[in-house]
Amino acid sequence: MAFVWLFTAFNILVLYWLLTATFKTPIEIFTKPFALPYQWFERGDPFRNIIYAWSNAGFGRAFLVTVVLVAVSSVAIVLVSAPAAYALTRLGVRGSNGLTNFIAIGMGIPFQTVVIPLFIGMAKLNLTNSLFGMFLVYVALSIPFTVFLLTGFFRSLPDELEEAASIDGASPLRTFFSIMLPLARGGLITALILNAIGLWNETLLALVFLNENANFTLARALFSFYGAASYQSEYGGLIAGVAIVVLPMLVLYVLLARRIITGLTLGAGK
């Protein structure tokens, strides 16, 4: 328990440092790392670092690209994974347990081990430096986790509902869309949120597959901005860039933490 409190305190301290350093000058960042920003109490432009990062790192377009890419990818992942999870858990398909375990193995494969063959394959299809290519990569690599997560939710639903629907003459497809899918709404929302958070913060694949500024995600734009900001000693602007990337998903998680935890608990009910 003490370790948990220490870990929590450390993360709160890091968040406090990130927020305050966003409004500090480079000198303040190094000489007074945990003091409140001097610009808060004196005349000046407290948002200078944020404006500098937004205008010089190309965060405007990158923010729009990231929002659209993450939203479309997260929805597509859930749309593909939900029917697969339902079929594996509720339709009595022969070998479904083995197939579920095989899909779950995909969660244990690090991205780093598949980047090179994936890049070669995408290059042959002319899908590198393409947002559609990134969409396909995001969906493909996120399906194992999402299917594994949703199987828990569909297993937790009572069998009597399907039996009643079958007696009424409903087909498995209609049962899935009309009965089981609405009941698994908590799991679907949880999967959607977790995928959105993970894809928002994804950097490695964006570094490998995207090389034009027009296609940069926020994480990729921040990586490019790092070199220029470090060279000019604009550490305040660099930290402000980190805050712009990190804080949206942090706020989203804080607002929806109860729903996420509740959804995960329901999924582990059986």
PDB file of N, CA and C in Angstrom, residues 106-155:
ATOM      1  N   GLY A 106      -1.391 -12.300 -29.896  1.00  0.00           N
ATOM      2  CA  GLY A 106      -1.018 -11.059 -30.576  1.00  0.00           C
ATOM      3  C   GLY A 106      -0.745  -9.914 -29.620  1.00  0.00           C
ATOM      4  N   MET A 107      -1.345  -9.953 -28.423  1.00  0.00           N
ATOM      5  CA  MET A 107      -1.092  -8.897 -27.448  1.00  0.00           C
ATOM      6  C   MET A 107       0.328  -8.944 -26.908  1.00  0.00           C
ATOM      7  N   GLY A 108       0.939 -10.123 -26.953  1.00  0.00           N
ATOM      8  CA  GLY A 108       2.278 -10.264 -26.397  1.00  0.00           C
ATOM      9  C   GLY A 108       3.392 -10.011 -27.391  1.00  0.00           C
ATOM     10  N   ILE A 109       3.050  -9.698 -28.624  1.00  0.00           N
ATOM     11  CA  ILE A 109       4.065  -9.435 -29.656  1.00  0.00           C
ATOM     12  C   ILE A 109       4.384  -7.946 -29.663  1.00  0.00           C
ATOM     13  N   PRO A 110       5.596  -7.545 -29.308  1.00  0.00           N
ATOM     14  CA  PRO A 110       5.932  -6.112 -29.303  1.00  0.00           C
ATOM     15  C   PRO A 110       5.883  -5.520 -30.707  1.00  0.00           C
ATOM     16  N   PHE A 111       5.477  -4.241 -30.782  1.00  0.00           N
ATOM     17  CA  PHE A 111       5.435  -3.562 -32.066  1.00  0.00           C
ATOM     18  C   PHE A 111       6.803  -3.580 -32.746  1.00  0.00           C
ATOM     19  N   GLN A 112       7.858  -3.490 -31.937  1.00  0.00           N
ATOM     20  CA  GLN A 112       9.205  -3.380 -32.515  1.00  0.00           C
ATOM     21  C   GLN A 112       9.571  -4.582 -33.371  1.00  0.00           C
ATOM     22  N   THR A 113       9.013  -5.747 -33.059  1.00  0.00           N
ATOM     23  CA  THR A 113       9.377  -6.956 -33.799  1.00  0.00           C
ATOM     24  C   THR A 113       8.678  -7.054 -35.140  1.00  0.00           C
ATOM     25  N   VAL A 114       7.620  -6.294 -35.343  1.00  0.00           N
ATOM     26  CA  VAL A 114       6.874  -6.393 -36.601  1.00  0.00           C
ATOM     27  C   VAL A 114       7.014  -5.139 -37.456  1.00  0.00           C
ATOM     28  N   VAL A 115       7.739  -4.148 -36.959  1.00  0.00           N
ATOM     29  CA  VAL A 115       7.825  -2.880 -37.686  1.00  0.00           C
ATOM     30  C   VAL A 115       8.489  -3.060 -39.050  1.00  0.00           C
ATOM     31  N   ILE A 116       9.620  -3.761 -39.099  1.00  0.00           N
ATOM     32  CA  ILE A 116      10.355  -3.894 -40.358  1.00  0.00           C
ATOM     33  C   ILE A 116       9.555  -4.675 -41.399  1.00  0.00           C
ATOM     34  N   PRO A 117       9.078  -5.899 -41.094  1.00  0.00           N
ATOM     35  CA  PRO A 117       8.277  -6.602 -42.122  1.00  0.00           C
ATOM     36  C   PRO A 117       6.995  -5.848 -42.471  1.00  0.00           C
ATOM     37  N   LEU A 118       6.421  -5.163 -41.492  1.00  0.00           N
ATOM     38  CA  LEU A 118       5.219  -4.386 -41.765  1.00  0.00           C
ATOM     39  C   LEU A 118       5.524  -3.225 -42.705  1.00  0.00           C
ATOM     40  N   PHE A 119       6.646  -2.572 -42.488  1.00  0.00           N
ATOM     41  CA  PHE A 119       7.033  -1.458 -43.355  1.00  0.00           C
ATOM     42  C   PHE A 119       7.294  -1.937 -44.782  1.00  0.00           C
ATOM     43  N   ILE A 120       7.949  -3.082 -44.907  1.00  0.00           N
ATOM     44  CA  ILE A 120       8.236  -3.620 -46.249  1.00  0.00           C
ATOM     45  C   ILE A 120       6.942  -3.934 -46.981  1.00  0.00           C
ATOM     46  N   GLY A 121       6.011  -4.574 -46.283  1.00  0.00           N
ATOM     47  CA  GLY A 121       4.734  -4.904 -46.902  1.00  0.00           C
ATOM     48  C   GLY A 121       3.933  -3.668 -47.279  1.00  0.00           C
ATOM     49  N   MET A 122       3.922  -2.668 -46.373  1.00  0.00           N
ATOM     50  CA  MET A 122       3.184  -1.448 -46.667  1.00  0.00           C
ATOM     51  C   MET A 122       3.822  -0.667 -47.803  1.00  0.00           C
ATOM     52  N   ALA A 123       5.157  -0.705 -47.880  1.00  0.00           N
ATOM     53  CA  ALA A 123       5.851  -0.006 -48.965  1.00  0.00           C
ATOM     54  C   ALA A 123       5.503  -0.619 -50.323  1.00  0.00           C
ATOM     55  N   LYS A 124       5.389  -1.937 -50.383  1.00  0.00           N
ATOM     56  CA  LYS A 124       5.026  -2.589 -51.639  1.00  0.00           C
ATOM     57  C   LYS A 124       3.617  -2.222 -52.082  1.00  0.00           C
ATOM     58  N   LEU A 125       2.776  -1.887 -51.123  1.00  0.00           N
ATOM     59  CA  LEU A 125       1.400  -1.489 -51.432  1.00  0.00           C
ATOM     60  C   LEU A 125       1.253   0.026 -51.559  1.00  0.00           C
ATOM     61  N   ASN A 126       2.396   0.737 -51.471  1.00  0.00           N
ATOM     62  CA  ASN A 126       2.393   2.209 -51.550  1.00  0.00           C
ATOM     63  C   ASN A 126       1.512   2.853 -50.466  1.00  0.00           C
ATOM     64  N   LEU A 127       1.591   2.291 -49.263  1.00  0.00           N
ATOM     65  CA  LEU A 127       0.780   2.797 -48.158  1.00  0.00           C
ATOM     66  C   LEU A 127       1.621   3.430 -47.058  1.00  0.00           C
ATOM     67  N   THR A 128       2.928   3.586 -47.303  1.00  0.00           N
ATOM     68  CA  THR A 128       3.739   4.329 -46.346  1.00  0.00           C
ATOM     69  C   THR A 128       3.506   5.833 -46.548  1.00  0.00           C
ATOM     70  N   ASN A 129       3.723   6.584 -45.501  1.00  0.00           N
ATOM     71  CA  ASN A 129       3.465   8.030 -45.515  1.00  0.00           C
ATOM     72  C   ASN A 129       2.028   8.318 -45.960  1.00  0.00           C
ATOM     73  N   SER A 130       1.124   7.486 -45.475  1.00  0.00           N
ATOM     74  CA  SER A 130      -0.289   7.606 -45.834  1.00  0.00           C
ATOM     75  C   SER A 130      -1.125   7.465 -44.568  1.00  0.00           C
ATOM     76  N   LEU A 131      -2.075   8.361 -44.401  1.00  0.00           N
ATOM     77  CA  LEU A 131      -2.958   8.264 -43.240  1.00  0.00           C
ATOM     78  C   LEU A 131      -3.858   7.034 -43.334  1.00  0.00           C
ATOM     79  N   PHE A 132      -4.226   6.649 -44.544  1.00  0.00           N
ATOM     80  CA  PHE A 132      -5.007   5.420 -44.696  1.00  0.00           C
ATOM     81  C   PHE A 132      -4.171   4.207 -44.305  1.00  0.00           C
ATOM     82  N   GLY A 133      -2.887   4.238 -44.655  1.00  0.00           N
ATOM     83  CA  GLY A 133      -1.993   3.160 -44.245  1.00  0.00           C
ATOM     84  C   GLY A 133      -1.859   3.100 -42.731  1.00  0.00           C
ATOM     85  N   MET A 134      -1.741   4.263 -42.077  1.00  0.00           N
ATOM     86  CA  MET A 134      -1.672   4.291 -40.613  1.00  0.00           C
ATOM     87  C   MET A 134      -2.962   3.762 -40.009  1.00  0.00           C
ATOM     88  N   PHE A 135      -4.084   4.103 -40.627  1.00  0.00           N
ATOM     89  CA  PHE A 135      -5.373   3.598 -40.164  1.00  0.00           C
ATOM     90  C   PHE A 135      -5.396   2.071 -40.193  1.00  0.00           C
ATOM     91  N   LEU A 136      -4.927   1.475 -41.295  1.00  0.00           N
ATOM     92  CA  LEU A 136      -4.910   0.014 -41.404  1.00  0.00           C
ATOM     93  C   LEU A 136      -3.988  -0.611 -40.361  1.00  0.00           C
ATOM     94  N   VAL A 137      -2.828   0.010 -40.149  1.00  0.00           N
ATOM     95  CA  VAL A 137      -1.880  -0.513 -39.166  1.00  0.00           C
ATOM     96  C   VAL A 137      -2.466  -0.425 -37.755  1.00  0.00           C
ATOM     97  N   TYR A 138      -3.049   0.707 -37.424  1.00  0.00           N
ATOM     98  CA  TYR A 138      -3.647   0.880 -36.098  1.00  0.00           C
ATOM     99  C   TYR A 138      -4.740  -0.160 -35.846  1.00  0.00           C
ATOM    100  N   VAL A 139      -5.606  -0.351 -36.820  1.00  0.00           N
ATOM    101  CA  VAL A 139      -6.711  -1.302 -36.655  1.00  0.00           C
ATOM    102  C   VAL A 139      -6.173  -2.722 -36.497  1.00  0.00           C
ATOM    103  N   ALA A 140      -5.253  -3.117 -37.377  1.00  0.00           N
ATOM    104  CA  ALA A 140      -4.740  -4.482 -37.356  1.00  0.00           C
ATOM    105  C   ALA A 140      -4.031  -4.804 -36.047  1.00  0.00           C
ATOM    106  N   LEU A 141      -3.228  -3.877 -35.542  1.00  0.00           N
ATOM    107  CA  LEU A 141      -2.445  -4.142 -34.338  1.00  0.00           C
ATOM    108  C   LEU A 141      -3.261  -4.002 -33.057  1.00  0.00           C
ATOM    109  N   SER A 142      -4.430  -3.398 -33.140  1.00  0.00           N
ATOM    110  CA  SER A 142      -5.255  -3.204 -31.941  1.00  0.00           C
ATOM    111  C   SER A 142      -6.342  -4.258 -31.799  1.00  0.00           C
ATOM    112  N   ILE A 143      -6.607  -5.022 -32.842  1.00  0.00           N
ATOM    113  CA  ILE A 143      -7.681  -6.010 -32.791  1.00  0.00           C
ATOM    114  C   ILE A 143      -7.444  -7.092 -31.732  1.00  0.00           C
ATOM    115  N   PRO A 144      -6.238  -7.660 -31.585  1.00  0.00           N
ATOM    116  CA  PRO A 144      -6.071  -8.713 -30.567  1.00  0.00           C
ATOM    117  C   PRO A 144      -6.482  -8.278 -29.163  1.00  0.00           C
ATOM    118  N   PHE A 145      -6.019  -7.116 -28.730  1.00  0.00           N
ATOM    119  CA  PHE A 145      -6.385  -6.633 -27.395  1.00  0.00           C
ATOM    120  C   PHE A 145      -7.889  -6.412 -27.282  1.00  0.00           C
ATOM    121  N   THR A 146      -8.493  -5.812 -28.308  1.00  0.00           N
ATOM    122  CA  THR A 146      -9.908  -5.473 -28.231  1.00  0.00           C
ATOM    123  C   THR A 146     -10.777  -6.720 -28.247  1.00  0.00           C
ATOM    124  N   VAL A 147     -10.442  -7.694 -29.075  1.00  0.00           N
ATOM    125  CA  VAL A 147     -11.193  -8.951 -29.096  1.00  0.00           C
ATOM    126  C   VAL A 147     -11.085  -9.646 -27.743  1.00  0.00           C
ATOM    127  N   PHE A 148      -9.886  -9.695 -27.202  1.00  0.00           N
ATOM    128  CA  PHE A 148      -9.684 -10.341 -25.903  1.00  0.00           C
ATOM    129  C   PHE A 148     -10.481  -9.626 -24.816  1.00  0.00           C
ATOM    130  N   LEU A 149     -10.517  -8.303 -24.866  1.00  0.00           N
ATOM    131  CA  LEU A 149     -11.272  -7.528 -23.877  1.00  0.00           C
ATOM    132  C   LEU A 149     -12.768  -7.786 -24.003  1.00  0.00           C
ATOM    133  N   LEU A 150     -13.289  -7.780 -25.223  1.00  0.00           N
ATOM    134  CA  LEU A 150     -14.730  -7.901 -25.428  1.00  0.00           C
ATOM    135  C   LEU A 150     -15.237  -9.323 -25.201  1.00  0.00           C
ATOM    136  N   THR A 151     -14.386 -10.318 -25.340  1.00  0.00           N
ATOM    137  CA  THR A 151     -14.840 -11.681 -25.045  1.00  0.00           C
ATOM    138  C   THR A 151     -15.297 -11.795 -23.603  1.00  0.00           C
ATOM    139  N   GLY A 152     -14.642 -11.067 -22.700  1.00  0.00           N
ATOM    140  CA  GLY A 152     -15.060 -11.087 -21.302  1.00  0.00           C
ATOM    141  C   GLY A 152     -16.451 -10.510 -21.114  1.00  0.00           C
ATOM    142  N   PHE A 153     -16.770  -9.468 -21.840  1.00  0.00           N
ATOM    143  CA  PHE A 153     -18.100  -8.861 -21.715  1.00  0.00           C
ATOM    144  C   PHE A 153     -19.189  -9.776 -22.271  1.00  0.00           C
ATOM    145  N   PHE A 154     -18.936 -10.364 -23.428  1.00  0.00           N
ATOM    146  CA  PHE A 154     -19.965 -11.226 -24.016  1.00  0.00           C
ATOM    147  C   PHE A 154     -20.151 -12.511 -23.202  1.00  0.00           C
ATOM    148  N   ARG A 155     -19.093 -13.014 -22.577  1.00  0.00           N
ATOM    149  CA  ARG A 155     -19.234 -14.200 -21.718  1.00  0.00           C
ATOM    150  C   ARG A 155     -20.076 -13.893 -20.485  1.00  0.00           C
TER     151      ARG A 155
END
